[in-house]
Amino acid sequence: MAKVFNWQLGREMDYPYEGTRPRRQFAMVFDTNKCIACQTCTVACKTTWTPGRGQEYMYWNNVETKPYGYYPLGWDVNILEKLGVQDQSKPVYAGKTLFEAAPPGEPVLGYLPDDADYANPNVGEDDSTGLMPQGAYLTMPHMQWMFYLARICNHCTYAACLGSCPRQVIYKRPEDGIVLIDQTRCRGYRECVKGCPYKKVYFNPITRVSEKCIGCYPAVEGGRQSQCTVTCIGKIRLNGFITTPDRADEHNPMDYLVHVAKVALPLYPQFGLEPNVYYIPPIHVPPPYLIQMFGHGVPQAIETYKRARDDKRLLGALMLFGSTPEILHRFRVIGDHAIGYDEKGGEVVRVPLTEPFQIRAFFDEARKVYRHNVT
Amino acid sequence: MNAPTVPLSRRRFLQMASLAGLGTVLAPSELLAQYRFLDPVRVDNPLAQYPNRDWERMYRDIFRHDRTFSFLCAPNDTHNCLLKAFVKNNVLVRIEPTFGYGKATDLDGNRASHRWDPRCCQKGLVLGRRQYGDRRIKGAYVRKGFKEWVEGGFPRDPQTGRAPAEYMRRGWDSYVKVPWEEAYALHAKALVNVAQTYSGEPGQKFLLAQGYDPVMVERAEGAGTRTLKVRGGMPFLGALRLCGLYRFGNMLALLDAKVRGVSAEGAKGGIGWDNYSWHTDTPPGHPMVCGEQTNEFDLFATEYARLIIPWGMNWISTKMPDSHWLTEARMKGAHVVVVTVEYSSTANKGDEVIVIRPGTDPAFALGLAQVIIKERLYDEAFVKQFTDLPVLIRMDTLAPLKASEVFPGYADAELKNFTKVVKPGEAIPPVPLQDAQLIPAALRGEWGDAVVWDAKTRKPVALPRDDVGEWLGKRGVDPVLTGTFEVTTTDGKKVQVRTVFDLTRELLDKSYDPDTVSKITWAPKEAIVGLARQIAANREKTLIAVGMGPNQFFNQSLKDRAIFLVLALTRNLGFPGGNIGSYAGNYRLSMFNGMPQYFNEDPFNPQLDSQGPVKTRLYRTFESLHFLNYGDRVLREGTKLFTGKTHIPTPTKAMWLANTNSAVGNIKWHYDFVFNTLARVECLAVNDWWWTGSCEYADIVYGVDSWMEFKVPDMTASCTNPFLTVFPRTPLRRSFDTRADVETLLGVSQKLAELTGDKRFVDYWKFVTEEHVEVYLQRILDASQPTRGYRFEELEVKARDGIPALMMMRTYPRTGSWEQIHESRPWYTKTGRLEFYRGEPEFLEAGENLVVYREPSDSTFYEPNVIVARPHPALRPKSPEEYGFSRSKLDYNARQGRHVIVAPADLLKTRHPLWGQGFRYVFHTPKYRHGSHTTPVDTDILANFFGPFGDVYRRDKRSPHVGEMYVDLNPEDGKALGVQDGDYVWIDGDPETNPFRGAGREGREAELHVSRLLCRARYYPGTPRGIMRMWFNGYQASPGSVKGHETRADSLAKNPETNYQAMFRYGGHQSATRAWLNPTLMTDSLVRRNLFGQTMGKGYHVDVHSAVGAPREAFVKVAKAEDGGIGGKGLWRPVQLGLRPANESAAMKRYLTGGFVLIRKA
């Protein structure tokens, strides 16, 4: 095991390979407060990449209702239980990662799901905690709650699938950090399926090799955001490139949201994979559960999000979600508009923070017609 | 690190492959896959470098496409998304949004922003799988029995004229695919025969002999064509193709002229059925308050609100592309309070969530109003300027006092404020030039002027209708809001009068204080008081978005009137950020208010010049489909006919439906309809592009083009967003032998022309024949206020690029009542004000003159449909005895016309009549995210995600499909019933009526077998005890689907012949629902705007004032049927593993509390 630095944990940790970072890193920010669990992302991904034989059960992207939703069944409960209770009370993680907790001779602590765990991909849909009494009255945070968690491969900096593969057919692309399984060399040992704590690698029983989310690299290579992002009607997603906190560029929307505003947090950072999908936590859910899921930064992220109304820059960054299919490399807020730019600095999109109210003339002289709201 | 390169390997593999005798049939990559174990590669650090990445081309190849095109996806979900289809090898392979909404402009150059993008959803993105799916209707199909009946010369019973039952075995019969021309001919012959059979005196005798209510027979006026009915499902969704059905109905006057030998003057066309009211989407109290079909706002008005209340509207699930307007408003500081009956998907976006008892919405709103008045939080100026609350009511008659009754010689004021009184025979301007409300002189005379009590002079003064808003101040009148006064009428009588405000306040204080309302609604008192104060504190900034949930209870109009009252009291109507809206179904056909140009064109004189003026003449009438749903009956009980004269339907003998599964497949009380009511119908034709539940019972099924392969363009717009959207012609070739909807209309018309010798049947569709339907579409655009100025050709060009246009409404966002508030114009009511008192006889009789609360008509633990109030001097409803029946008669039929008052404290001591028989559960059936309106879900990917029981490999062969419908029940209710999470249960409604009338009788076992509801039960912690929910969007069991899962090797609930795929093994969500007819929705006296333009009228008007139904009303019994484990053995696996609510393992319990990490103590 080599020693690598994981900024999400604030410390070094063990990893099977030397720590090398890609030239830039594919990343996503998901705003859970806007996710509506419509599964449009799931279907976009499914119809683009996995409509074939052996892929029927496979959802590279899925949305699950937390806390009772999981695909595959119980994935996070299971791995958390195996890892045991860990200390997440400080910015520098004091508990063990999955690499550090690995059984002797194995690269990472993991488990192989049962086939039947993939049976009910939307189990738990809309199930809340507790029991709703007759006449419930919920205020913030909700005492009974649920929220939606969209999930793709995290294209981790220290991917466990990559670290688990005995044949080294999984690699991280230097140009964008997307993690891929070489479909021609994989032999379907399923060590990656076992090693990935997020259970985002799937074995295809027809081709007998494993598959996973490819970060839509054919789109990303053309400067376009992933399929799940451009179809997201909740406008919860932003797809771009992130750097490490020490090199953060506040004009890059991903860096801004994650490193500057610190409003978006990684999923189960304690696992130690340095995942690159970042979540704005749901503001209506009691913090203990969220800290278990997104780390110690939860209370601050929630406070920041609640104050977005007073922070035009943050608001501007959030308003750019879903407003263009292009990848935004920089953004600015000028007056009451948020503007996104491409890699070369060209303006890609400009949106108002408030959609304007317009009044048309009662009589349209040119067209000889009266305009009414009641017709 | 020196791995061999792939070209080298490939050559080697190819050599080996040919040695192995595989030749070059296999692609190199497949060979690579076979021999990859020979490939020695070492990778030092896969984080840093990987030796050969040529294989990555594979996914680039998958992603590549040959071409793209745009099409419009427009199920009845109000969104209408232009989508971009990707084509490879001439096959549609995937679909994406167009990102064209941010490029939409209006005629003045205003532009929408890219915050509107993307627009699409999961249901649209799977359309590729529907385009090529095995439920596509691949041509024209005819039911065998029907074909025999037509070809046998229409044999009929000589006494009754009835078609023999053996020909009408719908659902159990099979189909033959026939050439299109043959299907048209059979259809046309049937229409002619039915029209002939039921015309004249012999026809009327037949109808009476068949048991139709005499008022219905009389209504048909001896014209057989009046029994021929059409419905284009939500016609707004297809100005040409769906409104075309109504045009066809108008054309049937030509048939009547032929059959009865009458002139154009005396000819009668067919009948068109309703849509908005049929779907129980309409908020019927809106016209009662403002005279308008629905007051609403485009959903992005949230940008201007500070308090947003989604009320019984599951915004997040049913308005998906517009959900971000809600979540973004919240991000920007708006406070969201969700009023709901469960912890819905919208609840998790709320800052506050109030869970009330289903159907108690009117009581909840009245509780808010009580607090607002009691605490004097109302806006007095607004109330005086814009509402009828200051208006005086006579306590002797309970009618509003008229100025002419107290001021001798009083002449009604001349109306000038955006109003024109139309004298008999006077021409009204064409719609685009209508700048004022148009009131028939007779109506104006009936209304007179209202009277208020002036605070300054302490005398009654007339309140002319014009005096709205600032006009009131200009006249110097200051009406009082409270007090009892005495006036002397012109005939010398002393009459006590009180203001509407005063009467309302007394009612609220006596019956709807927060304590009482809390008991009725379950909402805690602090929630009621707190919300009332917030609304009052957010004047002009409170938006209430009401959904179809509360619209679908029997007390729906009272809920509207009560919520309007809350908003009117707090200055929250007509403002961009302060308003009321109601959201369900894409109903706003009135945005194409020039539609009569097309669907009322005079068939005797069709305009054959594309540029010439069109002569319209209405031969078709409208009626509500609810009466057919009710068994082709009106509502009678005792000696009373509750259905108003203007609402009376005719008997239904032939039906033609297009793009609508709601009128058969997903009809309320479905099994009663298909097994009882439909037996009397003699011809049922259905147009669709997917074999729906309606097709399962049709006589003729026309397979039409999918949206992706439209060869004939069309257009629509939306009631929730500002876009005018065109269905462009697409380059995708037709996959099957399908036709455009309008081509089927033309096809049948051609056969009618042949049968009758009248070529006008064909002329009527001239521009369809000539493939220039733009002529019809342009006529509509030119004649409609919001679209005049647009050119169809230009709209279509833009649509091909995925760009819509903006509707030319007065404001963006469209804001209901904006003109009234900002320009002091009258509403479309008698007083010109928002009216909270209804003095018409029907309302007085029903005890609904004031806004009261009635219990749900079935979805209640208590006595159904009673008026819950303490005695009040203005509540004097007619008793059941006055109607000739006993008040103890509580059955389904009687209940609807039963006006009995029960005090709030006594209500909770009463019980639902079925309570003693094990009935304990309110069963409601809302809509959900995975289906849209009555377009149910059966596409594999969506079915797999529809709830928790999806399994694409169907490990449990009981599953009807790769997913299935289920009922949600509270876990404690489940435990009390002995039902575990995931078990199958039987659900039974009222045995007198459900699943169909006569279900218990001998000889009907097979029908009962199909229709008794069996489904999975899910423990759903978000629903309170006693409240069960089942989603509305699943295809229900049909005789064919039951045969499928009982006989097919794969056990799918799929009709072996038609491929119809049910999401239930037995029954469906409509097994426990029924049709309902509400007396106050069937009045002849309510004043309201007509559907199109500025003209006002009274009584029935299609989709405005009409029977509405109440599908959320059902009270059921539940019993365990089978265990949830695979094959019915043991527990459902997630339960067994401790991963389900109310059955958590130790690890799960720790997980739920965040116990797997130690965190800093706060």
GROMACS .gro file of N, CA and C in nm, chain B residues 231 233 278-279 657-667 670 686 688 691-695 934-936 1034-1035 1060:
model
   87
  606ARG      N    1  -6.523   1.214  -2.878
  606ARG     CA    2  -6.435   1.280  -2.781
  606ARG      C    3  -6.290   1.268  -2.828
  608GLY      N    4  -5.938   1.329  -2.690
  608GLY     CA    5  -5.893   1.337  -2.551
  608GLY      C    6  -5.805   1.455  -2.524
  653TRP      N    7  -6.461   1.613  -1.733
  653TRP     CA    8  -6.464   1.468  -1.737
  653TRP      C    9  -6.348   1.407  -1.658
  654HIS      N   10  -6.232   1.469  -1.672
  654HIS     CA   11  -6.116   1.415  -1.601
  654HIS      C   12  -6.116   1.449  -1.453
 1032LEU      N   13  -6.361   0.775  -2.993
 1032LEU     CA   14  -6.264   0.837  -2.903
 1032LEU      C   15  -6.128   0.841  -2.970
 1033ALA      N   16  -6.058   0.951  -2.951
 1033ALA     CA   17  -5.921   0.957  -3.001
 1033ALA      C   18  -5.829   1.007  -2.891
 1034ASN      N   19  -5.715   0.942  -2.879
 1034ASN     CA   20  -5.612   0.985  -2.785
 1034ASN      C   21  -5.663   0.993  -2.642
 1035THR      N   22  -5.756   0.910  -2.608
 1035THR     CA   23  -5.806   0.916  -2.471
 1035THR      C   24  -5.830   0.777  -2.418
 1036ASN      N   25  -5.758   0.745  -2.314
 1036ASN     CA   26  -5.782   0.619  -2.246
 1036ASN      C   27  -5.874   0.640  -2.127
 1037SER      N   28  -5.908   0.766  -2.100
 1037SER     CA   29  -5.984   0.795  -1.978
 1037SER      C   30  -6.132   0.762  -1.992
 1038ALA      N   31  -6.179   0.748  -2.116
 1038ALA     CA   32  -6.323   0.730  -2.132
 1038ALA      C   33  -6.363   0.583  -2.129
 1039VAL      N   34  -6.267   0.492  -2.131
 1039VAL     CA   35  -6.299   0.350  -2.117
 1039VAL      C   36  -6.194   0.283  -2.027
 1040GLY      N   37  -6.072   0.280  -2.074
 1040GLY     CA   38  -5.967   0.204  -2.005
 1040GLY      C   39  -5.943   0.250  -1.863
 1041ASN      N   40  -5.940   0.379  -1.846
 1041ASN     CA   41  -5.913   0.431  -1.712
 1041ASN      C   42  -6.033   0.509  -1.660
 1042ILE      N   43  -6.151   0.472  -1.705
 1042ILE     CA   44  -6.271   0.542  -1.660
 1042ILE      C   45  -6.295   0.510  -1.512
 1045HIS      N   46  -6.452   0.164  -1.354
 1045HIS     CA   47  -6.421   0.101  -1.483
 1045HIS      C   48  -6.501  -0.027  -1.510
 1061VAL      N   49  -6.195   0.354  -3.140
 1061VAL     CA   50  -6.087   0.415  -3.063
 1061VAL      C   51  -5.966   0.438  -3.154
 1063ASP      N   52  -5.569   0.525  -3.142
 1063ASP     CA   53  -5.454   0.538  -3.052
 1063ASP      C   54  -5.332   0.481  -3.121
 1066TRP      N   55  -5.178   0.003  -2.775
 1066TRP     CA   56  -5.298  -0.073  -2.739
 1066TRP      C   57  -5.330  -0.051  -2.591
 1067THR      N   58  -5.423   0.037  -2.565
 1067THR     CA   59  -5.456   0.076  -2.429
 1067THR      C   60  -5.570  -0.010  -2.375
 1068GLY      N   61  -5.606   0.017  -2.251
 1068GLY     CA   62  -5.721  -0.050  -2.192
 1068GLY      C   63  -5.849  -0.020  -2.268
 1069SER      N   64  -5.856   0.096  -2.330
 1069SER     CA   65  -5.976   0.130  -2.408
 1069SER      C   66  -5.986   0.042  -2.531
 1070CYS      N   67  -5.871   0.013  -2.591
 1070CYS     CA   68  -5.872  -0.072  -2.711
 1070CYS      C   69  -5.924  -0.212  -2.677
 1309THR      N   70  -5.407   0.996  -1.778
 1309THR     CA   71  -5.465   0.865  -1.808
 1309THR      C   72  -5.381   0.786  -1.907
 1310THR      N   73  -5.258   0.831  -1.928
 1310THR     CA   74  -5.166   0.751  -2.008
 1310THR      C   75  -5.090   0.662  -1.911
 1311PRO      N   76  -5.133   0.541  -1.891
 1311PRO     CA   77  -5.067   0.459  -1.789
 1311PRO      C   78  -4.930   0.410  -1.832
 1409GLY      N   79  -5.184   0.287  -1.365
 1409GLY     CA   80  -5.149   0.151  -1.408
 1409GLY      C   81  -5.257   0.091  -1.496
 1410TYR      N   82  -5.216   0.019  -1.598
 1410TYR     CA   83  -5.317  -0.051  -1.678
 1410TYR      C   84  -5.381  -0.161  -1.594
 1435TYR      N   85  -5.196  -0.643  -2.487
 1435TYR     CA   86  -5.229  -0.550  -2.378
 1435TYR      C   87  -5.163  -0.600  -2.251
   0.00000   0.00000   0.00000
